[in-house]
XYZ file of C-alpha atoms in Angstrom:
662
model
C -114.271 -64.081 -22.541
C -112.955 -67.283 -20.976
C -115.321 -70.215 -21.101
C -115.215 -70.704 -17.384
C -116.300 -67.145 -16.605
C -119.663 -66.944 -14.953
C -122.315 -65.082 -17.030
C -124.849 -63.106 -15.045
C -128.337 -62.296 -16.323
C -128.663 -58.808 -17.827
C -130.751 -57.636 -14.915
C -128.365 -59.050 -12.382
C -126.562 -56.721 -10.052
C -123.473 -57.331 -7.865
C -124.453 -58.672 -4.518
C -122.688 -60.520 -1.716
C -122.495 -64.254 -2.119
C -123.370 -66.349 0.867
C -120.111 -68.263 0.172
C -118.132 -65.268 1.397
C -119.315 -66.010 4.874
C -117.035 -69.045 4.705
C -114.210 -67.069 3.107
C -114.418 -64.755 6.079
C -113.164 -67.649 8.192
C -109.998 -68.111 6.087
C -106.737 -67.164 7.862
C -105.298 -65.466 4.745
C -106.340 -61.875 3.887
C -108.944 -61.899 1.059
C -110.522 -58.955 -0.739
C -113.227 -58.554 -3.422
C -112.826 -55.358 -5.480
C -113.946 -53.861 -8.744
C -111.509 -53.070 -11.608
C -110.869 -49.592 -10.228
C -109.665 -50.986 -6.935
C -112.785 -50.115 -4.959
C -113.243 -52.654 -2.203
C -116.545 -54.513 -2.343
C -115.931 -56.892 0.550
C -113.099 -58.228 2.718
C -112.676 -60.923 5.292
C -111.666 -60.114 8.841
C -108.047 -61.117 8.243
C -107.693 -58.554 5.400
C -109.222 -55.805 7.548
C -106.972 -56.640 10.478
C -103.902 -56.494 8.212
C -104.547 -52.775 7.669
C -105.849 -52.019 11.178
C -109.538 -51.735 10.300
C -112.850 -53.435 10.975
C -114.447 -55.492 8.217
C -117.356 -53.077 7.795
C -114.966 -50.120 7.430
C -113.260 -51.432 4.291
C -116.016 -51.626 1.603
C -115.996 -48.480 -0.523
C -112.318 -47.751 0.177
C -109.742 -48.011 -2.582
C -107.228 -50.810 -2.079
C -104.480 -48.965 -3.978
C -104.877 -45.917 -1.732
C -104.958 -48.219 1.289
C -101.613 -49.711 0.284
C -100.143 -46.299 -0.486
C -100.955 -45.026 2.989
C -99.035 -48.038 4.313
C -95.833 -46.862 2.566
C -96.166 -49.551 -0.074
C -96.459 -47.296 -3.119
C -94.586 -49.643 -5.429
C -96.744 -52.580 -4.355
C -99.887 -50.488 -5.019
C -98.641 -49.718 -8.523
C -97.786 -53.360 -9.115
C -101.176 -54.562 -7.852
C -102.957 -52.056 -10.144
C -100.928 -53.379 -13.075
C -101.887 -56.957 -12.132
C -105.595 -56.048 -11.958
C -105.419 -54.417 -15.358
C -103.807 -57.567 -16.802
C -106.562 -59.762 -15.335
C -109.232 -57.466 -16.774
C -107.480 -57.503 -20.146
C -106.776 -61.247 -20.392
C -109.240 -62.822 -18.038
C -106.377 -64.895 -16.559
C -105.294 -64.800 -12.954
C -101.826 -63.503 -12.087
C -99.610 -63.764 -9.027
C -96.838 -61.653 -7.592
C -94.568 -62.230 -4.605
C -93.667 -59.224 -2.514
C -90.686 -59.307 -0.148
C -90.519 -56.876 2.744
C -87.423 -57.498 4.872
C -87.720 -61.227 5.659
C -91.458 -61.482 5.040
C -92.661 -63.041 1.792
C -96.274 -62.293 0.662
C -97.879 -63.810 -2.429
C -100.560 -61.594 -4.098
C -102.983 -63.558 -6.257
C -105.474 -61.643 -8.415
C -108.131 -63.515 -10.354
C -111.493 -62.887 -12.060
C -114.639 -63.581 -10.019
C -117.378 -62.775 -12.524
C -118.351 -60.328 -15.270
C -121.544 -59.036 -16.833
C -122.093 -58.426 -20.555
C -118.322 -58.580 -21.102
C -117.566 -56.108 -18.371
C -115.598 -57.289 -15.381
C -117.589 -56.786 -12.238
C -115.455 -58.280 -9.453
C -111.828 -59.281 -8.882
C -110.650 -61.699 -6.219
C -107.481 -60.648 -4.355
C -105.795 -63.244 -2.117
C -102.812 -62.404 0.093
C -100.820 -65.438 1.233
C -97.892 -65.324 3.706
C -95.327 -67.696 2.159
C -92.442 -66.716 4.446
C -92.351 -70.120 6.104
C -92.503 -71.872 2.752
C -89.631 -69.811 1.382
C -87.536 -70.367 4.496
C -88.240 -74.086 4.295
C -87.286 -74.132 0.639
C -84.062 -72.280 1.453
C -83.336 -74.690 4.316
C -83.949 -77.615 1.993
C -81.653 -76.086 -0.605
C -78.913 -75.491 1.972
C -79.390 -78.984 3.324
C -79.037 -80.419 -0.154
C -75.913 -78.337 -0.825
C -74.415 -79.464 2.491
C -75.458 -83.044 1.776
C -73.826 -82.952 -1.658
C -70.689 -81.283 -0.254
C -70.421 -83.828 2.561
C -70.907 -86.785 0.243
C -68.345 -85.392 -2.167
C -65.642 -84.458 0.367
C -66.085 -87.607 2.454
C -66.228 -89.817 -0.626
C -69.634 -91.100 0.382
C -72.058 -92.535 -2.108
C -75.796 -92.543 -1.529
C -78.272 -94.896 -3.127
C -81.887 -95.916 -2.691
C -83.301 -99.277 -3.763
C -87.003 -99.475 -4.586
C -87.913 -102.957 -3.365
C -90.998 -103.024 -5.564
C -89.112 -103.012 -8.858
C -85.482 -103.046 -7.612
C -84.653 -99.813 -9.393
C -81.729 -97.861 -7.952
C -81.459 -94.129 -7.340
C -77.859 -93.036 -6.772
C -75.617 -90.019 -6.361
C -72.720 -89.080 -8.630
C -70.246 -89.842 -5.855
C -71.662 -93.368 -5.736
C -70.790 -93.705 -9.417
C -67.286 -92.436 -8.686
C -66.756 -95.159 -6.102
C -67.128 -97.606 -8.983
C -64.805 -95.650 -11.256
C -67.366 -93.675 -13.287
C -66.772 -89.925 -13.533
C -70.064 -89.308 -15.354
C -73.515 -90.290 -14.031
C -74.576 -93.813 -14.984
C -78.155 -93.848 -16.188
C -78.895 -97.582 -16.104
C -78.051 -98.445 -12.501
C -79.885 -101.489 -11.266
C -79.171 -104.418 -9.007
C -77.841 -106.443 -11.941
C -75.424 -103.649 -12.825
C -74.379 -103.529 -9.161
C -73.883 -107.293 -8.932
C -71.732 -107.241 -12.072
C -69.263 -105.059 -10.145
C -69.247 -107.073 -6.909
C -66.465 -109.627 -6.526
C -67.979 -113.040 -7.150
C -67.140 -114.390 -3.678
C -68.938 -111.456 -2.000
C -72.188 -111.407 -3.971
C -73.824 -113.755 -1.497
C -73.410 -111.079 1.197
C -75.803 -108.693 -0.558
C -78.106 -111.493 -1.702
C -78.498 -112.693 1.894
C -79.197 -109.204 3.264
C -81.731 -108.480 0.527
C -83.511 -111.678 1.453
C -83.513 -110.768 5.138
C -85.234 -107.424 4.459
C -88.409 -109.418 3.850
C -88.155 -111.176 7.213
C -87.680 -108.205 9.505
C -84.192 -106.795 8.875
C -84.202 -103.055 9.596
C -80.531 -102.106 9.320
C -78.195 -102.544 6.364
C -74.588 -102.847 7.559
C -72.256 -104.850 5.334
C -68.733 -104.867 3.891
C -67.861 -106.292 0.500
C -65.424 -105.993 -2.385
C -66.087 -104.535 -5.805
C -64.163 -104.475 -9.029
C -64.070 -100.924 -10.361
C -64.461 -99.972 -13.987
C -60.653 -100.055 -14.377
C -60.419 -103.501 -12.749
C -59.082 -102.342 -9.375
C -60.417 -104.218 -6.344
C -61.791 -101.957 -3.595
C -63.572 -102.527 -0.273
C -66.955 -100.799 0.323
C -68.984 -100.370 3.487
C -72.763 -99.896 3.338
C -74.754 -98.395 6.200
C -78.477 -97.832 5.863
C -81.960 -98.822 6.864
C -85.075 -100.461 5.524
C -88.218 -98.331 5.166
C -91.585 -100.064 5.462
C -95.194 -99.158 4.752
C -97.977 -99.179 7.339
C -98.413 -102.919 6.910
C -94.745 -103.575 7.667
C -93.816 -104.463 4.100
C -90.282 -103.417 3.113
C -90.586 -100.888 0.304
C -87.287 -99.042 0.197
C -83.611 -99.252 1.174
C -81.758 -96.046 2.090
C -77.997 -96.648 1.998
C -74.796 -94.632 2.390
C -71.638 -96.209 0.945
C -68.000 -95.417 1.713
C -64.692 -96.753 0.428
C -62.899 -98.503 3.315
C -60.028 -99.983 1.318
C -57.396 -98.049 3.284
C -58.915 -99.187 6.569
C -59.070 -102.827 5.456
C -55.458 -102.688 4.311
C -54.483 -101.174 7.661
C -56.371 -103.961 9.453
C -54.606 -106.586 7.363
C -51.243 -104.959 8.029
C -52.059 -104.730 11.737
C -52.989 -108.417 11.799
C -49.788 -109.259 9.963
C -47.744 -107.164 12.381
C -49.505 -108.807 15.321
C -48.802 -112.205 13.841
C -45.188 -111.241 13.210
C -44.882 -109.966 16.776
C -46.284 -113.219 18.138
C -43.995 -115.156 15.841
C -41.010 -113.048 16.900
C -41.887 -113.595 20.562
C -42.211 -117.311 19.927
C -38.886 -117.327 18.107
C -37.287 -115.426 20.981
C -38.573 -117.967 23.503
C -37.427 -120.817 21.316
C -34.095 -119.050 20.901
C -33.678 -118.766 24.658
C -34.523 -122.437 25.043
C -32.174 -123.411 22.230
C -29.405 -121.237 23.632
C -29.757 -122.773 27.081
C -29.716 -126.293 25.689
C -26.767 -125.489 23.455
C -24.769 -124.002 26.334
C -25.158 -127.081 28.496
C -24.594 -129.420 25.577
C -21.445 -127.546 24.561
C -19.974 -128.110 28.016
C -20.675 -131.834 27.695
C -19.151 -131.950 24.207
C -16.115 -129.990 25.339
C -15.541 -132.611 28.012
C -16.007 -135.502 25.557
C -13.681 -134.034 22.935
C -11.028 -133.028 25.483
C -11.007 -136.377 27.274
C -10.961 -138.284 23.987
C -8.045 -136.235 22.664
C -6.084 -136.761 25.880
C -6.817 -140.458 25.614
C -5.778 -140.493 21.965
C -2.326 -139.227 22.968
C -1.735 -142.479 24.825
C -2.100 -144.667 21.744
C -0.055 -145.121 18.636
C -1.838 -144.691 15.319
C -1.456 -148.440 14.746
C -3.328 -149.326 17.908
C -6.810 -150.803 17.421
C -8.342 -148.194 19.770
C -6.859 -145.221 17.908
C -9.469 -145.270 15.128
C -12.320 -145.752 17.596
C -11.234 -142.781 19.642
C -10.940 -140.706 16.471
C -14.512 -141.715 15.623
C -15.633 -140.493 19.048
C -13.952 -137.148 18.421
C -15.485 -136.802 14.943
C -18.951 -137.675 16.236
C -18.586 -135.102 18.999
C -17.413 -132.486 16.501
C -20.396 -133.286 14.272
C -22.652 -132.845 17.280
C -20.907 -129.554 17.967
C -21.897 -128.467 14.467
C -25.542 -129.166 15.290
C -25.218 -127.156 18.470
C -23.778 -124.272 16.468
C -26.998 -124.305 14.444
C -29.006 -124.040 17.646
C -26.875 -121.086 18.688
C -27.263 -119.606 15.217
C -31.030 -119.957 15.525
C -30.942 -118.242 18.921
C -28.468 -115.628 17.587
C -26.141 -116.265 20.541
C -23.169 -117.609 18.661
C -20.055 -115.651 17.915
C -19.416 -115.146 14.215
C -16.144 -116.975 13.704
C -15.087 -116.926 10.094
C -13.041 -119.867 8.922
C -11.387 -120.743 5.660
C -13.348 -123.701 4.312
C -13.451 -125.678 1.100
C -16.990 -124.868 -0.028
C -18.032 -128.135 -1.682
C -16.610 -130.163 1.175
C -18.495 -128.073 3.742
C -21.775 -128.387 1.845
C -21.331 -132.141 1.618
C -20.829 -132.279 5.378
C -24.144 -130.495 5.887
C -26.040 -132.377 3.151
C -28.032 -134.529 5.549
C -29.040 -131.460 7.568
C -30.526 -129.783 4.490
C -32.553 -132.906 3.736
C -34.449 -132.473 7.005
C -36.034 -129.164 5.939
C -37.718 -130.447 2.760
C -40.706 -132.748 2.323
C -40.775 -136.210 0.838
C -42.376 -134.914 -2.355
C -39.495 -132.533 -3.013
C -36.328 -133.872 -4.598
C -33.004 -132.288 -3.639
C -30.426 -132.264 -6.434
C -26.734 -131.480 -6.010
C -24.333 -130.185 -8.609
C -21.159 -129.084 -6.817
C -18.547 -127.863 -9.321
C -16.380 -125.604 -7.118
C -13.910 -128.279 -6.058
C -10.797 -126.830 -4.440
C -12.364 -123.376 -4.075
C -12.136 -121.845 -0.592
C -14.252 -119.161 1.044
C -13.863 -117.400 4.385
C -17.126 -117.605 6.302
C -18.542 -118.874 9.550
C -19.787 -122.404 8.725
C -22.940 -121.810 10.751
C -23.731 -118.803 8.559
C -23.277 -120.933 5.435
C -25.813 -123.376 6.861
C -28.215 -120.529 7.652
C -28.017 -119.309 4.055
C -28.718 -122.683 2.457
C -31.339 -123.679 5.033
C -33.369 -120.481 4.604
C -33.237 -120.682 0.818
C -34.257 -124.355 0.879
C -37.195 -123.552 3.175
C -38.313 -120.773 0.840
C -38.080 -123.104 -2.145
C -39.929 -125.852 -0.289
C -42.809 -123.505 0.558
C -43.005 -122.325 -3.071
C -43.570 -125.909 -4.295
C -47.236 -126.774 -3.843
C -46.948 -130.428 -4.816
C -43.992 -132.392 -6.134
C -40.943 -130.516 -7.342
C -37.195 -130.131 -7.316
C -34.697 -127.988 -5.414
C -31.237 -127.752 -6.942
C -28.085 -126.692 -5.093
C -25.071 -125.990 -7.280
C -21.680 -124.348 -6.941
C -18.994 -123.153 -9.321
C -15.955 -120.887 -9.300
C -16.106 -117.838 -11.549
C -14.037 -114.783 -12.403
C -15.761 -111.422 -12.777
C -14.103 -108.780 -14.927
C -14.668 -105.040 -14.724
C -16.833 -104.896 -17.852
C -19.199 -107.449 -16.275
C -19.695 -105.130 -13.312
C -20.346 -102.171 -15.603
C -23.010 -104.037 -17.581
C -25.191 -104.932 -14.598
C -23.653 -108.066 -13.087
C -24.764 -108.565 -9.453
C -21.114 -108.371 -8.334
C -20.118 -104.733 -8.094
C -16.390 -105.392 -7.965
C -14.268 -107.586 -10.193
C -12.368 -110.595 -8.891
C -12.635 -114.309 -8.144
C -15.888 -115.549 -6.652
C -17.505 -118.801 -5.675
C -21.142 -118.927 -6.757
C -23.770 -120.839 -4.796
C -27.104 -121.276 -6.594
C -30.335 -122.532 -5.025
C -33.153 -122.929 -7.555
C -36.576 -124.542 -7.475
C -39.495 -125.503 -9.686
C -42.001 -123.686 -7.467
C -44.597 -121.020 -8.135
C -42.148 -118.159 -8.670
C -42.908 -114.500 -7.969
C -44.108 -111.417 -9.788
C -41.305 -109.126 -10.920
C -42.650 -106.184 -8.919
C -41.985 -108.098 -5.691
C -38.235 -108.424 -6.283
C -37.266 -105.003 -4.836
C -38.902 -105.982 -1.527
C -37.953 -109.630 -0.951
C -34.949 -108.807 1.256
C -36.884 -106.344 3.433
C -37.409 -107.521 7.038
C -40.894 -108.959 7.621
C -41.765 -108.902 3.911
C -43.329 -112.212 2.929
C -45.599 -113.580 0.217
C -46.666 -116.450 2.439
C -49.972 -116.587 4.260
C -50.469 -115.464 7.845
C -48.686 -117.828 10.222
C -46.609 -119.419 7.484
C -43.501 -117.286 7.654
C -41.729 -114.566 9.616
C -40.480 -112.585 6.635
C -36.994 -112.683 8.166
C -35.407 -115.563 6.253
C -34.295 -113.694 3.151
C -33.334 -110.586 5.110
C -31.097 -112.802 7.263
C -29.566 -114.323 4.125
C -28.979 -110.859 2.674
C -27.329 -109.666 5.890
C -25.000 -112.664 6.074
C -23.968 -112.325 2.435
C -23.236 -108.615 2.856
C -21.366 -109.255 6.108
C -19.053 -111.562 4.175
C -18.471 -109.034 1.362
C -20.624 -111.004 -1.055
C -23.519 -110.329 -3.404
C -26.912 -111.936 -3.953
C -29.190 -111.999 -6.973
C -32.667 -113.401 -7.538
C -34.231 -114.523 -10.802
C -37.884 -115.530 -10.852
C -40.897 -115.918 -13.093
C -44.481 -116.771 -12.089
C -45.143 -120.468 -12.630
C -41.526 -121.221 -13.540
C -39.729 -121.112 -10.205
C -37.073 -119.022 -8.510
C -33.276 -119.084 -8.424
C -31.038 -117.348 -5.881
C -27.374 -116.826 -6.775
C -24.897 -115.980 -4.012
C -21.414 -114.739 -4.845
C -18.788 -115.035 -2.097
C -15.203 -113.811 -2.573
C -12.905 -116.732 -3.279
C -10.152 -117.133 -0.723
C -6.821 -118.378 -1.995
C -5.759 -120.247 1.132
C -2.152 -121.072 1.963
C -1.026 -124.582 2.855
C -0.655 -123.660 6.513
C -4.195 -122.189 6.623
C -5.636 -125.385 5.192
C -3.809 -127.662 7.682
C -6.238 -128.308 10.512
C -3.834 -130.577 12.376
C -1.113 -128.041 13.178
C 0.229 -128.522 16.685
C 0.816 -125.227 18.403
C 3.775 -124.792 20.696
C 4.628 -121.600 22.474
C 7.817 -119.700 23.152
C 6.972 -118.830 26.734
C 8.680 -117.462 29.805
C 9.661 -119.877 32.518
C 7.202 -120.500 35.333
C 4.255 -118.831 33.533
C 1.262 -118.843 35.876
C -2.259 -119.314 34.547
C -5.455 -118.902 36.588
C -8.211 -121.144 35.189
C -11.807 -120.620 36.388
C -14.400 -123.150 35.198
C -17.413 -124.561 37.031
C -17.401 -127.750 34.931
C -14.869 -129.951 36.676
C -14.124 -132.126 33.619
C -13.269 -129.112 31.437
C -11.247 -127.578 34.256
C -9.208 -130.750 34.567
C -8.637 -131.022 30.798
C -7.309 -127.437 30.593
C -5.133 -127.984 33.678
C -3.658 -131.131 32.102
C -2.978 -129.461 28.728
C -1.243 -126.449 30.233
C 0.726 -128.372 32.838
C 2.009 -130.693 30.110
C 3.345 -127.551 28.423
C 5.084 -126.502 31.632
C 2.762 -123.822 32.944
C 1.809 -123.396 36.553
C -1.963 -123.734 36.746
C -4.096 -122.279 39.502
C -7.620 -123.747 39.319
C -10.933 -122.505 40.707
C -14.542 -123.475 40.040
C -16.077 -120.100 40.966
C -15.212 -116.395 40.952
C -14.940 -115.990 44.741
C -12.351 -118.740 44.968
C -10.487 -117.238 42.007
C -10.331 -113.842 43.761
C -8.876 -115.441 46.868
C -6.258 -117.245 44.771
C -5.389 -114.010 42.940
C -4.937 -112.197 46.246
C -2.396 -114.817 47.293
C -0.511 -114.577 43.979
C -0.537 -110.808 43.366
C 1.516 -109.816 40.360
C 2.389 -113.426 39.536
C -0.605 -114.343 37.344
C 0.192 -113.989 33.652
C -3.184 -114.995 32.280
C -6.812 -115.567 33.310
C -8.761 -118.268 31.491
C -12.403 -118.107 32.559
C -15.810 -119.287 31.529
C -18.129 -116.308 31.059
C -21.053 -117.871 32.914
C -20.091 -118.551 36.529
C -22.147 -118.786 39.720
C -22.769 -115.469 41.532
C -20.196 -113.448 39.549
C -19.577 -113.863 35.814
C -16.186 -114.156 34.196
C -16.282 -110.618 32.789
C -16.761 -109.074 36.223
C -14.008 -111.306 37.546
C -11.600 -110.189 34.808
C -12.335 -106.525 35.567
C -11.417 -107.021 39.231
C -8.187 -108.806 38.364
C -7.182 -106.282 35.691
C -7.748 -103.425 38.150
C -4.925 -104.747 40.350
C -2.905 -106.354 37.556
C -3.307 -104.372 34.281
C -0.896 -106.638 32.426
C -2.879 -109.823 32.925
C -4.097 -111.440 29.698
C -7.635 -112.858 29.539
C -9.071 -115.728 27.529
C -12.798 -116.189 27.818
C -14.640 -119.456 27.131
C -18.356 -119.896 26.600
C -20.985 -122.095 25.063
C -22.711 -118.806 24.117
C -21.090 -115.878 22.336
C -18.472 -113.210 22.805
C -20.894 -110.357 22.095
C -21.375 -109.718 25.812
C -17.637 -109.013 26.181
C -17.693 -105.829 24.101
C -21.020 -104.771 25.620
C -19.378 -104.701 29.054
C -16.450 -102.540 28.029
C -13.834 -105.307 28.040
C -11.947 -105.463 24.780
C -8.543 -105.095 23.216
C -5.575 -107.258 22.278
C -5.327 -108.635 25.821
C -8.757 -110.252 25.549
C -9.337 -113.525 23.691
C -12.348 -115.760 23.185
C -12.923 -119.400 22.313
C -16.262 -121.106 21.797
C -17.056 -124.416 23.448
C -16.599 -127.159 22.483
C -13.053 -126.956 21.213
C -10.243 -129.315 20.367
C -6.923 -129.240 22.194
C -5.301 -127.757 19.109
C -7.958 -125.016 18.844
C -7.520 -124.220 22.521
C -3.740 -123.944 22.212
C -4.102 -121.615 19.220
C -6.460 -119.322 21.134
C -4.239 -119.534 24.202
C -1.098 -118.603 22.258
C -2.872 -115.848 20.295
C -3.970 -114.249 23.566
C -0.846 -114.706 25.631
C 1.451 -113.816 22.708
C -0.822 -111.737 20.431
C 1.937 -110.864 17.974
C 3.293 -114.393 17.485
C 2.142 -117.937 16.905
C 4.524 -120.881 16.934
C 3.548 -123.489 14.349
C 5.286 -126.851 14.175
C 7.981 -125.692 16.595
C 8.722 -122.415 14.729
C 7.753 -118.918 15.818
C 6.098 -116.997 12.989
C 4.468 -113.572 12.697
C 0.705 -113.636 12.685
């Protein structure tokens, strides 16, 4: 017999305990019965469960009562439970489920006499709500775990009493751990946080003691494999009744992709602003260059006309030549402005490379700092290339700027040239040049910071830059690449972190003829008698220079300073105008529109356009063909006569008094 069983005196007899009066008030059904199932007493809730009054139940058999309620199996199970209690003296419990209702039957020993069980206590408890709550909690936990897993959310709780950390498995995964980490703590967490960001969490932890209620921070961590990731924490501080912070509840997500997108968006915004700024500067530069080109065209033309009046031995001859050279040098600067604004026409010329680079040497010096030394090693003497000189300047200038920015303190930029021959086997073994032949190599190297090898495939991509925000457009190298490819060349980059970078440009070598190299050829034309030329130019000095040049060659010149006047002149000379020479930019009507009107009535008229801008607008307006020529301002008399002859007689040029096929 269990020690805690109550022993009754031998003369004692079962009788109702006064305590049962209180049990009668219990909401759960309760029954006192003997081992055979005979009911000794019930509370009102038990009686009501079976549709009876409390006084009607004593003497009835509980098993029969259940059986009449169509619960035969439950009656058998309850009898078995009672027998087990009688046999062992230990209470037993059983949960019965009927549809959605859950009832817990508890049977326990009340007392016994002389080893014989006298009374059993039967307690019926409705646990439906408990079971539903447990199921809801289980579903909630499953949903919680699923959500955290699929959304890559980590959950963690910090006990602010001992700073222990409870965490989910997904939280471990955010840090690169596929298995649960048992020893999480703030120290373990801080070991993973990037050093510069640890103060963020330290500050927020400190603020929890002074009233902070929400945890909302972003910081970087270094994962187990060393990868840097961005995390975002959102949570709240739980406090006790006294207001003391006792716990932090936090949800963590990986926001690396979002941060990278933000950085890229900021870079794109910066690039857009930079591009807009460059466009405005380009428009300004183009406008300045256009006006300046007109001035230079007048200076060069007037000086050349003046030079014709003096013999080479005259003291003024050299001075006038100096004026012309200075104006031509200024024209070179203007070409750079037009190159910057992308409004110049690409006009390839055959140039001696070393000589051209020497001419631009002072210009390159302006793009580097005083701490950077510029070294020259030009070894391609006598080697010619065919390229627009302004493009050559763009190449070297952009590479020098890149090298300058890669040198943090003092350093050296080296510009070198040499002539090389590439054979077929070189191309097959990985040489940057894909075709064999003669090339002139231009190398720009520096002692700067260099680059990682993995960046090399991207350096020529537009907008790609390793410079900080606001320190570069990412267009310099892409512009260099485009120019090199446009001129049938190749480019190669060699770099190593901490040891600098070298760019090698290979341009096809041009084997120029003597006539091509002579820049002082005087062009004469084999022309018909009484050729009539209509010249339209709103700059009176340039108009007068062209009139003088052509009239000296025997042409009849009709001059106008605007399109309306030119139309009136053309109407008076229908069919007699052999050629229109016009500036593109004219008041009210541009030169292209003017040419279209004249060609409509005179399809055979030849057209030579002039502009301080570019010829790109010509093709865009549907005017092209062999009858259309273009010359950039400023120009020399000789350059003008070449363009004039090439347009009026497109199949022939007369050099030094001889007609020769182009």
